[in-house]
Coordinates of C-alpha atoms in Angstrom, one line a residue:
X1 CA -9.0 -30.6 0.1
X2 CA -6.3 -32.2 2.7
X3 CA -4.7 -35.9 2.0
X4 CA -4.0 -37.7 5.0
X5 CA -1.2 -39.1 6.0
X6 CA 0.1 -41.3 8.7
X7 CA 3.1 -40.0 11.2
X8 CA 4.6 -40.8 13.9
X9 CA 3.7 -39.3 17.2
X10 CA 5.6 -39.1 20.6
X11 CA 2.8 -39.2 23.5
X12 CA 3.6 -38.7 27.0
X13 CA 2.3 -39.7 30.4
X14 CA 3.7 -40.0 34.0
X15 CA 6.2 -42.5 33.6
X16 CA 5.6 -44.0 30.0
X17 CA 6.1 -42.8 26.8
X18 CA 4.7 -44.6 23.7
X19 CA 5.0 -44.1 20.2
X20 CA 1.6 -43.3 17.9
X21 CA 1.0 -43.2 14.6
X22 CA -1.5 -41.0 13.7
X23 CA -3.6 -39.2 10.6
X24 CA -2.3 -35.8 10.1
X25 CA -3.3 -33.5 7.5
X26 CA -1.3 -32.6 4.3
X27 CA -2.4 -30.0 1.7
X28 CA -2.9 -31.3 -1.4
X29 CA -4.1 -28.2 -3.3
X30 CA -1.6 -25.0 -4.1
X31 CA -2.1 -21.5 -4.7
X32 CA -0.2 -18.6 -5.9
X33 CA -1.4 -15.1 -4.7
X34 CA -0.1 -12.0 -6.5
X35 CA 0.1 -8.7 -5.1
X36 CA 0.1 -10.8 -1.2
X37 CA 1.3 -7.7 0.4
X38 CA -1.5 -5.7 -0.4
X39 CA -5.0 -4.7 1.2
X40 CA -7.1 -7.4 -0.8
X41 CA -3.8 -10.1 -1.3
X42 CA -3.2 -10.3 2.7
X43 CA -6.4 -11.5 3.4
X44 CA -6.5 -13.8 0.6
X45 CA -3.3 -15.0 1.6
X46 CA -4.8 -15.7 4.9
X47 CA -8.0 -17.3 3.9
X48 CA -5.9 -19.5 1.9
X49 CA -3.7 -20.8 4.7
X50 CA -6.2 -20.9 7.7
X51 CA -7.9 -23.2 5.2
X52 CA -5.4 -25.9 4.6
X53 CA -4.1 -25.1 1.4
X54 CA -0.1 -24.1 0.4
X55 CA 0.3 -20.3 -0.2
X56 CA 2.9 -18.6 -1.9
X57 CA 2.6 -15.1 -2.0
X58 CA 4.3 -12.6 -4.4
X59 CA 5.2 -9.0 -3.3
X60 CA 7.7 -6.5 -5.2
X61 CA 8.5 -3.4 -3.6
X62 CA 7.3 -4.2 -0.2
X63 CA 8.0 -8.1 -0.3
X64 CA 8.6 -9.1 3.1
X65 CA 9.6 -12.6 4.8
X66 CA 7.8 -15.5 3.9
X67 CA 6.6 -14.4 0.7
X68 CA 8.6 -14.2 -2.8
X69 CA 9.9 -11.3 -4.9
X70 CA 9.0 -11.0 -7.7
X71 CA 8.8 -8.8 -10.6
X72 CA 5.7 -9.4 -12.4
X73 CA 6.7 -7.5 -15.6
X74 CA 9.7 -9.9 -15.9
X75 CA 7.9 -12.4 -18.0
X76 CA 11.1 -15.0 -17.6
X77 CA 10.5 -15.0 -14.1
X78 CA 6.8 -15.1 -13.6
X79 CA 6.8 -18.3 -16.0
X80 CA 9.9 -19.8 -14.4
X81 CA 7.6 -19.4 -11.0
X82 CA 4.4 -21.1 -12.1
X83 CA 6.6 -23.9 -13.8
X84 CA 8.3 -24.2 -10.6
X85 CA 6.0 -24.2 -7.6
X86 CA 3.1 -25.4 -10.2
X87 CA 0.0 -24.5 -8.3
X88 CA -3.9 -25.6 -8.7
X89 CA -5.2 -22.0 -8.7
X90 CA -3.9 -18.4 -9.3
X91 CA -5.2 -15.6 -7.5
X92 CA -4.1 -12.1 -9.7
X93 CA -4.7 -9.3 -6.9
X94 CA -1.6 -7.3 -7.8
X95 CA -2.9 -3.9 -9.5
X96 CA -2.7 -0.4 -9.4
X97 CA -5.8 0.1 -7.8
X98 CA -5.8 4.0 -7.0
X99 CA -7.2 6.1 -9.8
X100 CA -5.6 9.4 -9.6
X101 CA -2.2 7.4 -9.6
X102 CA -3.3 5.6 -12.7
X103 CA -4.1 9.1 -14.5
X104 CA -0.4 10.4 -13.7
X105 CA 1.7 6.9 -13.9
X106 CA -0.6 5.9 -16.9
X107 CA 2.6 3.4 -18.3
X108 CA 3.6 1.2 -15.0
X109 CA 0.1 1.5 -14.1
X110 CA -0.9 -0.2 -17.6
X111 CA 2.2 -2.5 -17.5
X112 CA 1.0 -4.0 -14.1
X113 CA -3.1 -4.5 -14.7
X114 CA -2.8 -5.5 -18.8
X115 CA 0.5 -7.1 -19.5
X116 CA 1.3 -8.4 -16.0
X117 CA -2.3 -10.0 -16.2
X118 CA -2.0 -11.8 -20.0
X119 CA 1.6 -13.0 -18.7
X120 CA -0.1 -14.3 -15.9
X121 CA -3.0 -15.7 -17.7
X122 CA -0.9 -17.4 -20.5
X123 CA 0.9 -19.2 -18.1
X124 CA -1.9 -20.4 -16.4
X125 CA -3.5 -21.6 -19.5
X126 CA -0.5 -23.5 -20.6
X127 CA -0.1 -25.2 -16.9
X128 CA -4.0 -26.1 -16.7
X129 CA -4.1 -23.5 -13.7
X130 CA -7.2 -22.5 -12.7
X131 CA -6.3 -18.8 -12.9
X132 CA -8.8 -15.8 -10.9
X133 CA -8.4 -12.0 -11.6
X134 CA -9.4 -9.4 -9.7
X135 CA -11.5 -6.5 -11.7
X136 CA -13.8 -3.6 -10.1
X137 CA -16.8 -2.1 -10.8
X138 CA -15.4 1.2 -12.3
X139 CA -15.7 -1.2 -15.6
X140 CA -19.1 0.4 -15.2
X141 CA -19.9 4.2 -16.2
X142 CA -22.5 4.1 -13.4
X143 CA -25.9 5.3 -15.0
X144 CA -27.9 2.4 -15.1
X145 CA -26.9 0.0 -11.9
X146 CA -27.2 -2.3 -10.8
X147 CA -24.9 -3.7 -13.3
X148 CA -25.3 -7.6 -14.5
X149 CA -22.1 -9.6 -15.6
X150 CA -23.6 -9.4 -19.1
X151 CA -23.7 -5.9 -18.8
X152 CA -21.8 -3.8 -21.6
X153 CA -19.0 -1.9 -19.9
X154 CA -18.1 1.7 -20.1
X155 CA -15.0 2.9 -18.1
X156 CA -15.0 6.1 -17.2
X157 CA -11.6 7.2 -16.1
X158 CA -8.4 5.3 -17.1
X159 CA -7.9 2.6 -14.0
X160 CA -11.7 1.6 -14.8
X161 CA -10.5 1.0 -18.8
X162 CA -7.2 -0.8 -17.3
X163 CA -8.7 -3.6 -15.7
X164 CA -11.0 -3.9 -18.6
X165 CA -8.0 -4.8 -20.9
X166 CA -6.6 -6.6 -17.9
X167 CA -10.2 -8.8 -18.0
X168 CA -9.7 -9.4 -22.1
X169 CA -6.6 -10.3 -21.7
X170 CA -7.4 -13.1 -19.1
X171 CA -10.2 -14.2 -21.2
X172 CA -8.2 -14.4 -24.4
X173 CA -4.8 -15.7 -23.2
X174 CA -7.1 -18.0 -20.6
X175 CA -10.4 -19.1 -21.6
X176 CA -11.6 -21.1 -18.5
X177 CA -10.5 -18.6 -16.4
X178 CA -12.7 -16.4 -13.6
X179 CA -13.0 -12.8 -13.5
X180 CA -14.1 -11.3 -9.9
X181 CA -15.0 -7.8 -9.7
X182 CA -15.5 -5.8 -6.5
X183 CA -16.4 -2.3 -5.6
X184 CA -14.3 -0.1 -2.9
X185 CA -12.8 -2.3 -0.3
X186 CA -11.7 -1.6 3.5
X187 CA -10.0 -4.1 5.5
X188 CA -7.2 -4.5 8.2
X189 CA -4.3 -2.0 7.3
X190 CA -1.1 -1.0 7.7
X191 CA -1.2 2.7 8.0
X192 CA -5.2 4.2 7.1
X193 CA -4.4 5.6 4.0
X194 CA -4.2 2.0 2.5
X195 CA -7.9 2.3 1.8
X196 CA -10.1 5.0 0.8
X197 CA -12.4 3.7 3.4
X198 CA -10.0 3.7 6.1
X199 CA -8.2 6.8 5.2
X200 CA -11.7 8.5 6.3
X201 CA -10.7 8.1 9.9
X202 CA -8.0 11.3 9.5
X203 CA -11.1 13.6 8.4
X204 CA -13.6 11.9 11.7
X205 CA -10.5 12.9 14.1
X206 CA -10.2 16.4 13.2
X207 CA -13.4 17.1 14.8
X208 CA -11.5 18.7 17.4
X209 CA -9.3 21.4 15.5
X210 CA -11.9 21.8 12.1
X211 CA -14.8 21.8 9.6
X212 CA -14.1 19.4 6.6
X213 CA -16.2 18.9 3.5
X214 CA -16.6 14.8 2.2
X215 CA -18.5 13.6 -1.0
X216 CA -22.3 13.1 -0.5
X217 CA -23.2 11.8 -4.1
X218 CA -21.0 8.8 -5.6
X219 CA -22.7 6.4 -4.1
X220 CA -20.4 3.2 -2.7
X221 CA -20.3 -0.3 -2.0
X222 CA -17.6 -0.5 1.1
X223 CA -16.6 -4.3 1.1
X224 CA -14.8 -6.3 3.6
X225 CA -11.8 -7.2 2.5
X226 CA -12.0 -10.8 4.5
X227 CA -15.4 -11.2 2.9
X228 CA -13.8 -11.1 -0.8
X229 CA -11.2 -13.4 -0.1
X230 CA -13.8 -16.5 1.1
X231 CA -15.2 -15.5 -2.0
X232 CA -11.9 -16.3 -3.9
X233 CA -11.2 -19.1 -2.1
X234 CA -14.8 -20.7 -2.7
X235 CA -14.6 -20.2 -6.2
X236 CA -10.9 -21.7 -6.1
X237 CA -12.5 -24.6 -4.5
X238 CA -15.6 -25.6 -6.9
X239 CA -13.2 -23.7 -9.9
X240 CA -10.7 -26.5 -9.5
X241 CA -13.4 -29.2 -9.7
X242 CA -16.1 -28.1 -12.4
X243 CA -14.7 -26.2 -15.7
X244 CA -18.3 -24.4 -15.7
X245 CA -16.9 -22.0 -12.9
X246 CA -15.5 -19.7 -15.4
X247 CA -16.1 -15.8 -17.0
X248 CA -17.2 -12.8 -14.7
X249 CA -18.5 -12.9 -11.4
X250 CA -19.6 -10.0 -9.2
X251 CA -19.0 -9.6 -5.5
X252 CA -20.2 -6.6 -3.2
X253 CA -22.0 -5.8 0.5
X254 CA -25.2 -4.2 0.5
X255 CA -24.5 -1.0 2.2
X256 CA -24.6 2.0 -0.3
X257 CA -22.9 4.7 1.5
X258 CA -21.1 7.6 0.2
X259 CA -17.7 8.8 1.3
X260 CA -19.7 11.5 4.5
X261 CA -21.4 9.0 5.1
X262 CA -19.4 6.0 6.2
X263 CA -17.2 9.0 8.1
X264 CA -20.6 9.3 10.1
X265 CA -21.0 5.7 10.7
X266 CA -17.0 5.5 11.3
X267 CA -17.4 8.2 13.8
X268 CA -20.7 6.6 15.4
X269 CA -18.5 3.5 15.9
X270 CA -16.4 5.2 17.9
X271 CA -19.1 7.4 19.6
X272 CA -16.7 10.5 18.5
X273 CA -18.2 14.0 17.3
X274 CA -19.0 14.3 13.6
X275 CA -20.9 17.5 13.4
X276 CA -17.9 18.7 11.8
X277 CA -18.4 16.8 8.8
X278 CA -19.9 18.6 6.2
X279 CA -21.7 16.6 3.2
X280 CA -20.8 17.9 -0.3
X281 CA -23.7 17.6 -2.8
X282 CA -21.5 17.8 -6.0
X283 CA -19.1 15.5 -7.8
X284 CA -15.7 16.5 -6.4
X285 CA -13.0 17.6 -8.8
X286 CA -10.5 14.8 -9.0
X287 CA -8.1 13.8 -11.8
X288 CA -9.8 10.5 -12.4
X289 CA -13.7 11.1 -13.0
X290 CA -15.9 8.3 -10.7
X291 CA -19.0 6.9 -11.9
X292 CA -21.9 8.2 -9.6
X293 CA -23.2 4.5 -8.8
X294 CA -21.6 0.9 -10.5
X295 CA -23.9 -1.1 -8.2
X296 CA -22.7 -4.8 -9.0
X297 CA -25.9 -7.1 -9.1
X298 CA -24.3 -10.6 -7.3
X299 CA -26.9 -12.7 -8.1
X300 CA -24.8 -15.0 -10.3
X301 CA -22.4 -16.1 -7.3
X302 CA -25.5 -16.6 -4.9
X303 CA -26.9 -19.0 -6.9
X304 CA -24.3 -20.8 -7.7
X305 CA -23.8 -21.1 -3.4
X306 CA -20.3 -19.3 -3.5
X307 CA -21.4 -16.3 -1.8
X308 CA -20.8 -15.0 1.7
X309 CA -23.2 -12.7 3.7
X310 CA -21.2 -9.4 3.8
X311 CA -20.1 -8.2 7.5
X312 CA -22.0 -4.8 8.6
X313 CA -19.9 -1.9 7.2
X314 CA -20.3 -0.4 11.4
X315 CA -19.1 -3.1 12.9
X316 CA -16.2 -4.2 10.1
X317 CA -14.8 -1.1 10.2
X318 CA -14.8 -1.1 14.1
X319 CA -12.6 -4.3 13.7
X320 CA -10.0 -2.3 10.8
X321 CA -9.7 1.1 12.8
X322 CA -9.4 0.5 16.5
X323 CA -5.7 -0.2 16.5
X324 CA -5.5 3.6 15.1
X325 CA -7.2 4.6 18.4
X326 CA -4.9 6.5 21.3
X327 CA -5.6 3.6 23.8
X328 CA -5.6 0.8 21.8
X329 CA -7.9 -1.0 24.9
X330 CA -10.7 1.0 24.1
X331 CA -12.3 -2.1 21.9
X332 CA -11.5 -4.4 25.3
X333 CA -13.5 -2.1 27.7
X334 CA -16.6 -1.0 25.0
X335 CA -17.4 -4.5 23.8
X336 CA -16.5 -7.1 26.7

């Protein structure tokens, strides 16, 4: 992964200083990560560089120091930045990811996860990138998990059939590339409502003041955020090296839970009330429909040896939520 290198050291000691030269490590791989200021891209970001490779990360609207600006549905500029920084591996995690949004923004939202993607891909292809794109499991219509990556998909609502397109047209623009899909994700947040995992924690605190009713039949797959991106970075790794590590791969924890249920085990984390939550039995009413259960079989990634044992959904979340807590020493003085 790292090249070495030889510099020159200063060492000091009482009275002498000497100069040493000394092996230090240089990346030698690069990676460009769309959509880096995002739930999923922040971690991968971080994987990345706590890993010794060179990250550049791309943000638009909430682009922020240290990362790059840019417009992904500027095809001039997305091809001017490959050519330019020329990395080993592309990581695609920009998308509009939230369903309801993708029913009443149907143009940007199709803009970002089908053309951004084949712009993204084409350039990759034409660079020899080794180029990854994020998918999800709501490819799936969720009546006959768990689903294989040979399975024949069937997108329910309009994100699902989205990154679908945005999966063909990685595949036909970019050949060797890999596709990822994931179900729900939770991870470290800037405000809760970043995650629909997260965004939970609002309905476990109102235990105090009222009743509230959560989904108790789509059945989920909360995943770790930090979990996904070792993932990526594994497949970067061994993706770069052997041109087999290409097509679909599936990702997921093992937990199914639905939405009252991680609020129960969110609550229980915290050793809060839940009483007040109130399990409801029927599909809720939302503009997007949900499948009832895309359960993503991961078997292909675990042979292969490019797995990662998921974190416990209890004790994950723990880690996500407890900055959101009144006294923010509460994890010092329950766990140490």
């Amino acid at each position: 992964m790292n090249r070495k290198d030889k510099e020159l050291r200063i060492h000091f000691s009482p009275g002498h200083v000497q100069l040493v030269e000394e092996d230090v490590c240089i990346p030698s791989h690069r990676v460009l990560v769309t959509g880096a200021t995002g739930l999923l891209g922040r971690a991968v970001y971080k994987e990345f560089q706590n890993n010794g490779w060179w990250v550049l990360g791309t943000g638009y609207r909430r682009a922020r120091p240290r990362l790059l600006r840019c417009d992904l549905m500027d095809e001039d500029a997305v091809r001017a930045l490959v050519q330019d920084y020329k990395p080993d591996v592309i990581v695609h995690c920009a998308a509009e990811r939230r369903p309801d949004v993708v029913e009443r923004h149907t143009e940007a939202a199709v803009n970002l996860n089908v053309h951004a993607t084949g712009t993204l891909a084409k350039e990759a292809a034409g660079s020899g990138v080794f180029f990854l794109y994020i998918s999800t499991d709501y490819v799936f219509d969720g009546r006959n998990p768990p689903y294989g990556e040979d399975d024949s998909p069937n997108p329910l609502n309009l994100y699902g059939r989205s990154k679908l397109e945005g999966e063909r047209e990685t595949l036909r623009h970019c050949p060797g590339a890999a596709i990822l899909r994931v179900p729900v994700l939770y991870g470290e947040v800037e405000n809760v409502s970043e995650s629909a995992v997260t965004a939970l924690w609002v309905r476990v605190q109102e235990g105090a003041t009222e009743s509230c009713t959560l989904d108790h039949c789509l059945q989920r797959f909360p995943t770790d955020v930090r979990d996904v991106a070792t993932v990526c970075r594994k497949l970067a790794e061994r993706g770069i090296q052997d041109q087999s590590i290409r097509g679909i791969f599936h990702y997921s924890a093992k937990e199914r839970m639905t939405k009252y249920e991680m609020a129960v085990a969110i609550a229980q984390a915290f050793n809060l009330p839940s009483s007040h939550l109130i399990p409801l039995t029927e599909q809720p009413a939302s503009s997007a429909v949900r499948p009832v259960n895309s359960q993503l079989n991961c078997s292909r990634l675990e042979l292969l040896g490019l797995s990662v044992e998921p974190r416990l959904f209890k004790s994950a979340i723990t880690d996500c939520l407890w900055p959101f807590l009144p006294d923010k020493r509460w994890r010092q003085t329950v766990f140490h």
